[in-house]
CSV table of C-alpha atoms in Angstrom, one decimal:
chain,number,residue,atom,x,y,z
A,1,UNK,CA,-85.3,46.2,106.3
A,2,UNK,CA,-85.9,47.9,109.7
A,3,UNK,CA,-87.8,46.2,112.2
A,4,UNK,CA,-90.6,48.6,112.0
A,5,UNK,CA,-90.6,47.9,108.3
A,6,UNK,CA,-91.4,44.3,109.2
A,7,UNK,CA,-94.4,45.9,111.5
A,8,UNK,CA,-95.7,47.7,108.6
A,9,UNK,CA,-95.4,45.6,105.7
A,10,UNK,CA,-97.6,43.3,108.6
A,11,UNK,CA,-100.2,45.4,108.6
A,12,UNK,CA,-100.2,46.4,105.2
A,13,UNK,CA,-100.8,42.3,104.1
A,14,UNK,CA,-103.1,42.1,107.4
A,15,UNK,CA,-105.8,45.4,105.9
A,16,UNK,CA,-105.1,44.0,102.4
A,17,UNK,CA,-106.0,40.6,103.1
A,18,UNK,CA,-109.3,41.5,104.7
A,19,UNK,CA,-109.9,43.6,102.4
A,20,UNK,CA,-110.0,41.0,100.1
A,21,UNK,CA,-111.9,38.5,102.2
A,22,UNK,CA,-114.6,41.8,103.0
A,23,UNK,CA,-115.9,42.2,98.9
A,24,UNK,CA,-119.5,43.9,100.7
A,25,UNK,CA,-116.8,46.9,102.6
A,26,UNK,CA,-116.4,49.6,100.5
A,27,UNK,CA,-113.9,51.4,98.6
A,28,UNK,CA,-114.1,55.4,97.9
A,29,UNK,CA,-115.3,54.5,94.1
A,30,UNK,CA,-118.4,53.0,94.8
A,31,UNK,CA,-117.2,50.2,94.6
A,32,UNK,CA,-115.9,46.6,96.9
A,33,UNK,CA,-112.1,47.1,97.7
A,34,UNK,CA,-111.3,43.2,97.3
A,35,UNK,CA,-113.0,43.9,93.0
A,36,UNK,CA,-111.8,44.6,90.2
A,37,UNK,CA,-111.7,48.0,89.3
A,38,UNK,CA,-112.4,48.2,85.8
A,39,UNK,CA,-116.5,47.9,85.1
A,40,UNK,CA,-117.5,45.2,83.5
A,41,UNK,CA,-114.8,43.8,85.0
A,42,UNK,CA,-116.6,40.1,84.9
A,43,UNK,CA,-116.5,39.9,81.7
A,44,UNK,CA,-113.5,40.6,81.1
A,45,UNK,CA,-111.7,36.8,80.1
A,46,UNK,CA,-114.6,36.9,77.3
A,47,UNK,CA,-113.0,40.5,76.1
A,48,UNK,CA,-110.3,39.2,76.5
A,49,UNK,CA,-110.6,35.8,74.4
A,50,UNK,CA,-111.7,38.2,71.7
A,51,UNK,CA,-108.9,40.2,71.1
A,52,UNK,CA,-111.0,43.4,73.3
A,53,UNK,CA,-108.7,45.0,76.2
A,54,UNK,CA,-109.1,48.0,78.6
A,55,UNK,CA,-108.2,50.8,76.0
A,56,UNK,CA,-110.8,50.1,73.5
A,57,UNK,CA,-112.5,53.0,75.1
A,58,UNK,CA,-109.6,54.8,73.9
A,59,UNK,CA,-110.9,54.8,70.8
A,60,UNK,CA,-108.4,57.1,68.8
A,61,UNK,CA,-105.0,57.3,68.6
A,62,UNK,CA,-104.9,53.7,70.5
A,63,UNK,CA,-102.6,50.9,68.8
A,64,UNK,CA,-102.7,46.9,70.1
A,65,UNK,CA,-99.9,45.6,71.3
A,66,UNK,CA,-99.3,42.0,72.3
A,67,UNK,CA,-100.1,40.8,75.6
A,68,UNK,CA,-104.1,43.2,75.7
A,69,UNK,CA,-101.8,46.1,76.1
A,70,UNK,CA,-102.4,49.3,74.1
A,71,UNK,CA,-100.2,52.4,73.1
A,72,UNK,CA,-102.1,55.5,73.3
A,73,UNK,CA,-99.8,58.5,71.9
A,74,UNK,CA,-100.7,61.1,69.0
A,75,UNK,CA,-98.9,59.2,65.9
A,76,UNK,CA,-96.0,60.7,65.7
A,77,UNK,CA,-92.6,59.4,63.8
A,78,UNK,CA,-91.1,58.6,67.2
A,79,UNK,CA,-94.5,57.4,68.6
A,80,UNK,CA,-94.2,54.9,65.4
A,81,UNK,CA,-90.4,53.5,67.0
A,82,UNK,CA,-91.6,53.2,70.5
A,83,UNK,CA,-94.5,51.1,69.1
A,84,UNK,CA,-92.8,49.1,66.4
A,85,UNK,CA,-90.0,48.4,68.8
A,86,UNK,CA,-92.4,47.1,72.0
A,87,UNK,CA,-94.4,44.9,69.2
A,88,UNK,CA,-91.0,43.3,69.1
A,89,UNK,CA,-91.0,42.8,73.3
A,90,UNK,CA,-90.8,39.6,74.4
A,91,UNK,CA,-91.8,40.3,77.6
A,92,UNK,CA,-95.3,41.5,76.3
A,93,UNK,CA,-96.6,38.5,75.3
A,94,UNK,CA,-99.5,37.3,77.6
A,95,UNK,CA,-97.6,34.4,80.0
A,96,UNK,CA,-99.8,31.8,81.9
A,97,UNK,CA,-102.2,33.0,84.8
A,98,UNK,CA,-100.8,33.1,87.7
A,99,UNK,CA,-101.3,33.3,91.5
A,100,UNK,CA,-99.4,37.0,90.9
A,101,UNK,CA,-101.6,38.2,88.0
A,102,UNK,CA,-103.9,39.0,91.1
A,103,UNK,CA,-103.9,43.7,91.8
A,104,UNK,CA,-103.9,43.8,95.0
A,105,UNK,CA,-101.8,40.2,95.4
A,106,UNK,CA,-99.1,42.6,92.6
A,107,UNK,CA,-99.2,45.9,94.7
A,108,UNK,CA,-98.4,44.4,98.0
A,109,UNK,CA,-95.5,42.6,97.0
A,110,UNK,CA,-94.0,45.4,94.7
A,111,UNK,CA,-94.1,46.9,98.6
A,112,UNK,CA,-93.7,44.8,101.7
A,113,UNK,CA,-91.2,41.8,99.9
A,114,UNK,CA,-88.3,43.2,100.5
A,115,UNK,CA,-85.7,42.0,97.1
A,116,UNK,CA,-83.1,39.2,97.5
A,117,UNK,CA,-80.0,40.1,97.0
A,118,UNK,CA,-80.2,44.5,97.0
A,119,UNK,CA,-78.1,46.1,94.8
A,120,UNK,CA,-74.5,47.8,96.3
A,121,UNK,CA,-75.3,52.1,97.3
A,122,UNK,CA,-72.9,54.4,97.7
A,123,UNK,CA,-74.6,56.8,99.4
A,124,UNK,CA,-74.1,60.8,98.7
A,125,UNK,CA,-75.7,64.3,100.7
A,126,UNK,CA,-76.2,66.8,98.9
A,127,UNK,CA,-76.4,70.3,100.3
A,128,UNK,CA,-78.5,72.6,98.6
A,129,UNK,CA,-79.0,76.5,98.3
A,130,UNK,CA,-81.5,76.8,101.7
A,131,UNK,CA,-78.6,74.0,103.2
A,132,UNK,CA,-80.9,71.8,102.9
A,133,UNK,CA,-80.3,68.0,102.2
A,134,UNK,CA,-81.4,65.2,99.3
A,135,UNK,CA,-79.2,62.4,99.8
A,136,UNK,CA,-77.9,60.5,96.1
A,137,UNK,CA,-78.1,56.5,96.4
A,138,UNK,CA,-75.5,55.1,93.2
A,139,UNK,CA,-75.7,51.3,92.5
A,140,UNK,CA,-71.7,50.5,92.7
A,141,UNK,CA,-72.8,46.7,92.8
A,142,UNK,CA,-73.4,43.6,92.1
A,143,UNK,CA,-70.8,43.8,89.7
A,144,UNK,CA,-71.8,42.0,86.3
A,145,UNK,CA,-70.0,40.3,84.1
A,146,UNK,CA,-70.2,41.5,79.6
A,147,UNK,CA,-72.3,45.1,80.8
A,148,UNK,CA,-73.9,46.3,78.2
A,149,UNK,CA,-72.7,50.1,77.3
A,150,UNK,CA,-76.3,52.3,76.7
A,151,UNK,CA,-74.9,54.9,74.0
A,152,UNK,CA,-73.3,56.0,71.4
A,153,UNK,CA,-70.3,57.4,73.1
A,154,UNK,CA,-69.0,54.3,75.0
A,155,UNK,CA,-70.1,55.8,78.3
A,156,UNK,CA,-72.6,54.2,80.1
A,157,UNK,CA,-76.2,56.9,80.0
A,158,UNK,CA,-77.2,58.3,84.0
A,159,UNK,CA,-80.5,56.3,84.9
A,160,UNK,CA,-81.8,58.4,87.8
A,161,UNK,CA,-85.0,56.6,89.7
A,162,UNK,CA,-86.9,58.5,91.5
A,163,UNK,CA,-89.0,56.3,94.3
A,164,UNK,CA,-92.7,57.2,95.8
A,165,UNK,CA,-93.7,60.0,97.2
A,166,UNK,CA,-93.7,58.0,100.8
A,167,UNK,CA,-90.4,57.6,100.5
A,168,UNK,CA,-90.1,53.1,100.8
A,169,UNK,CA,-87.7,52.3,98.3
A,170,UNK,CA,-89.8,50.0,97.3
A,171,UNK,CA,-88.6,46.2,95.8
A,172,UNK,CA,-89.3,46.6,91.8
A,173,UNK,CA,-86.9,50.0,92.4
A,174,UNK,CA,-84.3,47.5,93.6
A,175,UNK,CA,-84.5,45.5,91.0
A,176,UNK,CA,-85.1,48.5,88.6
A,177,UNK,CA,-81.8,49.5,89.6
A,178,UNK,CA,-80.2,46.1,89.3
A,179,UNK,CA,-81.2,45.4,85.8
A,180,UNK,CA,-80.5,48.6,84.2
A,181,UNK,CA,-76.8,48.3,86.2
A,182,UNK,CA,-76.8,44.7,84.5
A,183,UNK,CA,-78.0,46.3,81.0
A,184,UNK,CA,-75.3,49.6,81.0
A,185,UNK,CA,-76.4,52.2,83.2
A,186,UNK,CA,-75.1,53.1,85.8
A,187,UNK,CA,-78.3,53.8,88.3
A,188,UNK,CA,-78.7,56.9,90.6
A,189,UNK,CA,-82.3,56.9,93.5
A,190,UNK,CA,-83.3,60.1,94.7
A,191,UNK,CA,-84.1,61.2,98.6
A,192,UNK,CA,-86.0,63.6,99.9
A,193,UNK,CA,-85.5,65.4,102.5
A,194,UNK,CA,-85.8,63.2,105.3
A,195,UNK,CA,-86.8,60.1,103.5
A,196,UNK,CA,-84.9,56.9,103.4
A,197,UNK,CA,-82.3,57.4,106.0
A,198,UNK,CA,-81.5,61.6,104.8
A,199,UNK,CA,-81.1,64.2,107.4
A,200,UNK,CA,-83.9,66.6,108.0
A,201,UNK,CA,-81.3,68.8,108.8
A,202,UNK,CA,-83.9,72.7,108.5
A,203,UNK,CA,-87.2,72.6,108.5
A,204,UNK,CA,-88.7,72.6,105.9
A,205,UNK,CA,-90.1,69.3,103.7
A,206,UNK,CA,-90.6,69.3,99.6
A,207,UNK,CA,-94.2,69.6,98.5
A,208,UNK,CA,-95.6,67.2,96.7
A,209,UNK,CA,-94.7,68.6,93.6
A,210,UNK,CA,-91.9,71.5,93.6
A,211,UNK,CA,-89.6,70.2,91.8
A,212,UNK,CA,-86.7,73.2,92.6
A,213,UNK,CA,-84.8,70.3,94.8
A,214,UNK,CA,-84.3,68.2,91.7
A,215,UNK,CA,-83.1,70.3,89.9
A,216,UNK,CA,-80.7,71.0,92.2
A,217,UNK,CA,-79.6,66.8,92.1
A,218,UNK,CA,-79.7,66.5,88.8
A,219,UNK,CA,-76.9,70.2,87.7
A,220,UNK,CA,-75.0,67.7,90.7
A,221,UNK,CA,-75.7,64.6,87.6
A,222,UNK,CA,-74.6,66.9,85.0
A,223,UNK,CA,-71.7,68.1,86.8
A,224,UNK,CA,-69.7,64.3,87.1
A,225,UNK,CA,-71.5,63.2,84.1
A,226,UNK,CA,-71.6,65.5,81.7
A,227,UNK,CA,-71.2,63.6,78.6
A,228,UNK,CA,-74.2,60.8,79.9
A,229,UNK,CA,-76.8,61.0,78.5
A,230,UNK,CA,-79.2,61.1,81.4
A,231,UNK,CA,-82.7,59.2,81.9
A,232,UNK,CA,-85.2,59.6,84.4
A,233,UNK,CA,-87.9,56.6,85.6
A,234,UNK,CA,-90.3,57.7,88.9
A,235,UNK,CA,-92.9,55.2,90.8
A,236,UNK,CA,-96.3,56.1,91.2
A,237,UNK,CA,-97.0,58.7,93.0
A,238,UNK,CA,-93.2,60.4,93.6
A,239,UNK,CA,-94.2,60.9,89.7
A,240,UNK,CA,-95.6,64.4,90.4
A,241,UNK,CA,-92.0,65.7,90.8
A,242,UNK,CA,-90.6,64.3,88.1
A,243,UNK,CA,-93.6,65.3,86.0
A,244,UNK,CA,-93.3,68.9,87.4
A,245,UNK,CA,-89.0,69.3,86.9
A,246,UNK,CA,-90.0,68.6,82.9
A,247,UNK,CA,-93.1,70.5,83.1
A,248,UNK,CA,-90.9,73.8,84.4
A,249,UNK,CA,-87.3,72.7,83.3
A,250,UNK,CA,-88.7,72.4,79.5
A,251,UNK,CA,-86.4,71.8,76.7
A,252,UNK,CA,-83.2,72.7,79.8
A,253,UNK,CA,-84.5,69.7,81.8
A,254,UNK,CA,-81.2,67.3,80.6
A,255,UNK,CA,-83.0,64.4,79.7
A,256,UNK,CA,-83.1,62.4,77.3
A,257,UNK,CA,-86.6,60.3,78.3
A,258,UNK,CA,-88.4,59.9,81.1
A,259,UNK,CA,-90.9,57.2,82.2
A,260,UNK,CA,-93.5,56.3,84.8
A,261,UNK,CA,-94.4,54.0,86.6
A,262,UNK,CA,-98.0,53.6,87.4
A,263,UNK,CA,-98.0,58.2,87.7
A,264,UNK,CA,-100.9,59.4,89.6
A,265,UNK,CA,-101.8,62.1,87.4
A,266,UNK,CA,-105.3,63.9,88.7
A,267,UNK,CA,-103.4,64.1,92.2
A,268,UNK,CA,-105.8,67.0,93.5
A,269,UNK,CA,-108.5,64.5,93.3
A,270,UNK,CA,-107.0,61.4,94.3
A,271,UNK,CA,-106.0,62.8,97.7
A,272,UNK,CA,-109.4,64.3,98.0
A,273,UNK,CA,-111.2,61.2,97.2
A,274,UNK,CA,-109.4,58.5,99.1
A,275,UNK,CA,-107.9,55.4,98.3
A,276,UNK,CA,-108.8,52.2,99.5
A,277,UNK,CA,-109.2,52.0,103.3
A,278,UNK,CA,-106.2,50.1,103.2
A,279,UNK,CA,-103.5,51.0,101.5
A,280,UNK,CA,-104.8,55.0,103.3
A,281,UNK,CA,-104.6,53.9,106.2
A,282,UNK,CA,-100.7,51.6,105.2
A,283,UNK,CA,-99.2,54.6,103.4
A,284,UNK,CA,-100.1,57.3,106.0
A,285,UNK,CA,-98.9,55.0,108.8
A,286,UNK,CA,-95.7,55.4,106.8
A,287,UNK,CA,-95.4,58.8,107.2
A,288,UNK,CA,-95.9,59.2,110.6
A,289,UNK,CA,-93.4,56.4,111.8
A,290,UNK,CA,-91.3,58.6,108.8
A,291,UNK,CA,-91.7,61.9,110.8
A,292,UNK,CA,-92.5,61.0,114.3
A,293,UNK,CA,-88.0,61.3,114.5
A,294,UNK,CA,-87.8,64.5,113.5
A,295,UNK,CA,-91.2,66.0,115.6
A,296,UNK,CA,-89.5,68.2,117.9
A,297,UNK,CA,-87.6,70.1,115.2
A,298,UNK,CA,-91.0,70.5,112.8
A,299,UNK,CA,-92.6,71.8,116.2
A,300,UNK,CA,-91.4,75.5,115.4
A,301,UNK,CA,-92.8,75.1,111.8
A,302,UNK,CA,-96.0,72.8,111.6
A,303,UNK,CA,-98.5,71.8,114.6
A,304,UNK,CA,-97.1,68.2,114.9
A,305,UNK,CA,-100.0,67.7,117.2
A,306,UNK,CA,-103.0,67.9,113.8
A,307,UNK,CA,-100.6,65.8,112.0
A,308,UNK,CA,-99.8,63.1,114.1
A,309,UNK,CA,-104.1,63.1,114.8
A,310,UNK,CA,-104.5,62.9,111.2
A,311,UNK,CA,-107.3,60.5,109.7
A,312,UNK,CA,-106.1,60.4,105.8
A,313,UNK,CA,-103.6,61.5,103.3
A,314,UNK,CA,-105.6,64.8,102.0
A,315,UNK,CA,-105.2,65.8,106.2
A,316,UNK,CA,-101.6,65.0,106.2
A,317,UNK,CA,-101.2,66.9,103.8
A,318,UNK,CA,-102.8,70.2,104.4
A,319,UNK,CA,-101.2,70.0,108.0
A,320,UNK,CA,-97.6,69.7,106.7
A,321,UNK,CA,-98.2,72.2,104.1
A,322,UNK,CA,-101.4,74.5,104.6
A,323,UNK,CA,-102.1,74.8,107.5
A,324,UNK,CA,-98.6,75.6,108.7
A,325,UNK,CA,-97.7,78.3,111.5
A,326,UNK,CA,-95.1,80.4,109.1
A,327,UNK,CA,-97.0,81.1,106.0
A,328,UNK,CA,-100.4,79.6,106.2
A,329,UNK,CA,-101.6,78.1,102.7
A,330,UNK,CA,-105.2,77.7,101.1
A,331,UNK,CA,-105.7,73.6,99.6
A,332,UNK,CA,-106.3,75.2,96.5
A,333,UNK,CA,-102.8,77.3,96.1
A,334,UNK,CA,-100.7,74.7,97.5
A,335,UNK,CA,-101.9,72.8,94.2
A,336,UNK,CA,-102.4,76.1,91.9
A,337,UNK,CA,-98.0,75.6,92.7
A,338,UNK,CA,-98.3,71.3,92.8
A,339,UNK,CA,-99.8,69.5,90.3
A,340,UNK,CA,-98.0,68.5,87.9
A,341,UNK,CA,-99.2,68.7,85.2
A,342,UNK,CA,-99.4,72.8,85.4
A,343,UNK,CA,-96.5,73.0,83.0
A,344,UNK,CA,-97.2,70.0,81.2
A,345,UNK,CA,-97.4,71.8,77.5
A,346,UNK,CA,-94.0,73.1,78.4
A,347,UNK,CA,-92.2,69.4,78.9
A,348,UNK,CA,-90.3,68.8,75.6
A,349,UNK,CA,-88.9,65.2,77.2
A,350,UNK,CA,-90.5,62.1,75.4
A,351,UNK,CA,-92.2,60.3,78.3
A,352,UNK,CA,-93.8,57.0,78.8
A,353,UNK,CA,-96.3,56.2,81.1
A,354,UNK,CA,-97.3,53.1,81.9
A,355,UNK,CA,-100.4,51.9,83.7
A,356,UNK,CA,-102.9,49.0,84.7
A,357,UNK,CA,-106.4,48.7,84.5
A,358,UNK,CA,-106.7,47.3,87.5
A,359,UNK,CA,-104.2,49.3,89.8
A,360,UNK,CA,-106.4,49.4,93.3
A,361,UNK,CA,-104.4,52.8,94.2
A,362,UNK,CA,-104.7,54.9,90.9
A,363,UNK,CA,-108.4,53.4,90.4
A,364,UNK,CA,-110.3,53.0,87.0
A,365,UNK,CA,-108.1,54.3,84.2
A,366,UNK,CA,-111.1,56.3,82.7
A,367,UNK,CA,-111.5,58.3,85.9
A,368,UNK,CA,-107.7,58.5,86.8
A,369,UNK,CA,-106.3,59.4,83.7
A,370,UNK,CA,-106.0,62.4,82.3
A,371,UNK,CA,-106.7,60.5,78.3
A,372,UNK,CA,-107.0,64.3,76.1
A,373,UNK,CA,-102.7,64.5,77.2
A,374,UNK,CA,-101.6,60.8,75.3
A,375,UNK,CA,-104.4,62.1,72.3
A,376,UNK,CA,-103.4,65.9,71.8
A,377,UNK,CA,-99.4,65.3,73.0
A,378,UNK,CA,-96.3,64.0,71.7
A,379,UNK,CA,-94.2,64.0,73.8
A,380,UNK,CA,-96.5,61.5,76.4
A,381,UNK,CA,-97.7,57.7,75.7
A,382,UNK,CA,-99.7,55.0,77.8
A,383,UNK,CA,-99.1,51.9,77.6
A,384,UNK,CA,-102.1,50.2,79.3
A,385,UNK,CA,-102.4,47.1,80.1
A,386,UNK,CA,-105.3,45.1,81.8
A,387,UNK,CA,-103.0,43.1,84.5
A,388,UNK,CA,-100.3,44.7,86.6
A,389,UNK,CA,-101.3,46.3,90.1
A,390,UNK,CA,-100.1,49.8,92.0
A,391,UNK,CA,-96.3,49.4,90.2
A,392,UNK,CA,-96.9,45.6,90.0
A,393,UNK,CA,-96.9,44.4,86.7
A,394,UNK,CA,-94.8,41.0,88.3
A,395,UNK,CA,-93.1,37.9,87.0
A,396,UNK,CA,-92.5,34.7,87.7
A,397,UNK,CA,-89.5,34.8,89.7
A,398,UNK,CA,-86.8,34.9,89.2
A,399,UNK,CA,-88.0,37.3,85.9
A,400,UNK,CA,-87.6,40.5,87.0
A,401,UNK,CA,-90.8,43.4,87.0
A,402,UNK,CA,-92.1,43.6,82.6
A,403,UNK,CA,-92.4,47.0,83.2
A,404,UNK,CA,-88.7,47.1,83.7
A,405,UNK,CA,-87.8,45.4,80.6
A,406,UNK,CA,-90.4,47.6,79.0
A,407,UNK,CA,-89.5,50.8,79.8
A,408,UNK,CA,-85.4,50.1,79.4
A,409,UNK,CA,-86.4,48.9,76.1
A,410,UNK,CA,-87.7,52.2,75.0
A,411,UNK,CA,-85.1,54.2,76.5
A,412,UNK,CA,-83.0,51.6,74.1
A,413,UNK,CA,-85.3,52.7,70.8
A,414,UNK,CA,-85.6,56.3,71.7
A,415,UNK,CA,-81.8,56.3,71.8
A,416,UNK,CA,-81.7,55.0,68.4
A,417,UNK,CA,-84.0,57.0,66.7
A,418,UNK,CA,-82.2,60.5,68.9
A,419,UNK,CA,-78.9,58.8,67.1
A,420,UNK,CA,-81.0,57.8,64.0
A,421,UNK,CA,-82.3,61.4,63.5
A,422,UNK,CA,-78.3,63.1,64.2
A,423,UNK,CA,-77.6,61.2,61.2
A,424,UNK,CA,-80.1,62.6,58.5
A,425,UNK,CA,-78.9,66.2,59.9
A,426,UNK,CA,-75.6,65.9,58.6
A,427,UNK,CA,-76.5,63.9,55.3
A,428,UNK,CA,-78.4,67.3,55.1
A,429,UNK,CA,-76.2,69.6,55.9
A,430,UNK,CA,-73.4,67.7,53.3
A,431,UNK,CA,-76.0,66.9,50.7
A,432,UNK,CA,-76.1,71.5,51.2
A,433,UNK,CA,-72.8,71.8,50.9
A,434,UNK,CA,-72.0,69.6,48.8
A,435,UNK,CA,-74.9,71.3,46.3
A,436,UNK,CA,-74.0,74.6,46.7
A,437,UNK,CA,-69.9,73.8,45.6
A,438,UNK,CA,-71.1,72.6,41.8
A,439,UNK,CA,-73.0,75.1,41.5
A,440,UNK,CA,-70.0,77.2,42.2
A,441,UNK,CA,-67.9,75.4,40.6
A,442,UNK,CA,-67.9,77.9,38.0
A,443,UNK,CA,-67.0,81.2,39.2
A,444,UNK,CA,-64.3,83.0,39.3
A,445,UNK,CA,-65.0,83.8,43.3
A,446,UNK,CA,-65.7,81.4,45.6
A,447,UNK,CA,-68.0,82.4,47.9
A,448,UNK,CA,-68.8,81.2,51.7
A,449,UNK,CA,-71.5,78.9,51.7
A,450,UNK,CA,-74.3,81.1,53.5
A,451,UNK,CA,-75.4,80.2,56.6
A,452,UNK,CA,-78.9,81.2,55.7
A,453,UNK,CA,-78.8,77.4,53.9
A,454,UNK,CA,-78.2,76.0,56.6
A,455,UNK,CA,-81.6,73.5,57.2
A,456,UNK,CA,-81.1,72.4,60.5
A,457,UNK,CA,-84.0,72.8,61.7
A,458,UNK,CA,-86.2,72.0,59.1
A,459,UNK,CA,-84.7,68.3,60.3
A,460,UNK,CA,-84.7,68.7,63.4
A,461,UNK,CA,-85.2,65.4,66.0
A,462,UNK,CA,-87.8,67.8,67.3
A,463,UNK,CA,-89.0,68.3,63.3
A,464,UNK,CA,-89.9,65.0,62.7
A,465,UNK,CA,-90.6,63.8,66.3
A,466,UNK,CA,-94.0,65.9,65.4
A,467,UNK,CA,-94.6,65.4,62.2
């Protein structure tokens, strides 16, 4: 960890400790920073004893799972497959309560603590169409004996990992990459312009929900691994980039399945409301430190004095992308272009969102989760847990975060589901051809089966997926 990273970790820990020790300090949602985020939290233990949970507020389309979790989704064939996989999962079984159960502890361990030992990374720089650079960190080690191949063809599936929007490579992102490598995936981490050591060679940064750079990176990944399945996972605020990409690309996204850990779905409200002050100050400080090295390069396009004087994430975002010297735009226009759910109806990839009811960064689920999305859209699934903090979901060491296990198990269930659907399509085509040949068995002149009798569309996985 670099020296400034250690300093940032120390500041975050002190700020969070102050928030925990001063319960009278009110956060932006009208509660104490150290309090639970879910209304009625004082009765939580009684709810757990009676089998209730945070997803009780999502009465329709909610299925109970072990450990007090719930799956919120629209009923479908794939939803049943995913539900069976989650109910068989041992990682959701409730374990003994420990000091890791608190939401702030879960969140801070995720953002502050390093992973030891870290993975071995091989970096590639990808030059974009406008001559900008993004970085791809391929996880190449440590090599694990007995790796399991995840795809039917014997090729390892590629797992594209998108960190948070601030560019910090967290403990859980690296832990997910190590676990995926052990399970037979080929993980690669996407870094935006100027993030995590990627040089900023042009005075342009990537807006919050602009997927143009990610599109070029995915195209390159497909060029390198044309036959391998591609899965994608995003963390926290980085989910805006993944959801924007899936919405804009639709069925042409090349992605087989996706997952979002503690996604920020109502992004504009999230910026405007603000975070509890320890997290707001910590994330803002991290961004200022990251961009301070490019202050001279950004002077021609951004009012750097205003940028580094900003006192909130919203002011920082506005100074960086709205109040530019060349093409200033309004706050409304910025979110018309960058809202991650602007094209969500076009998404054609199953997306599993894992959220916690005690998330101190996103806030209470009844205010921050767009439940109508999961009730009406068959491509989106919400796994809601009682505990986990923001992107935490930790268990006792040395076990990885249970969210990582759930994500990889859901991807395996997706692979099996699609494989079964392809098998059904093949059987239906064979049956159609066989019956057609029997009807024409006595005919003197044999004719080729008409293509109009092809039932591929009826038995495609999309049809089965939404029934």
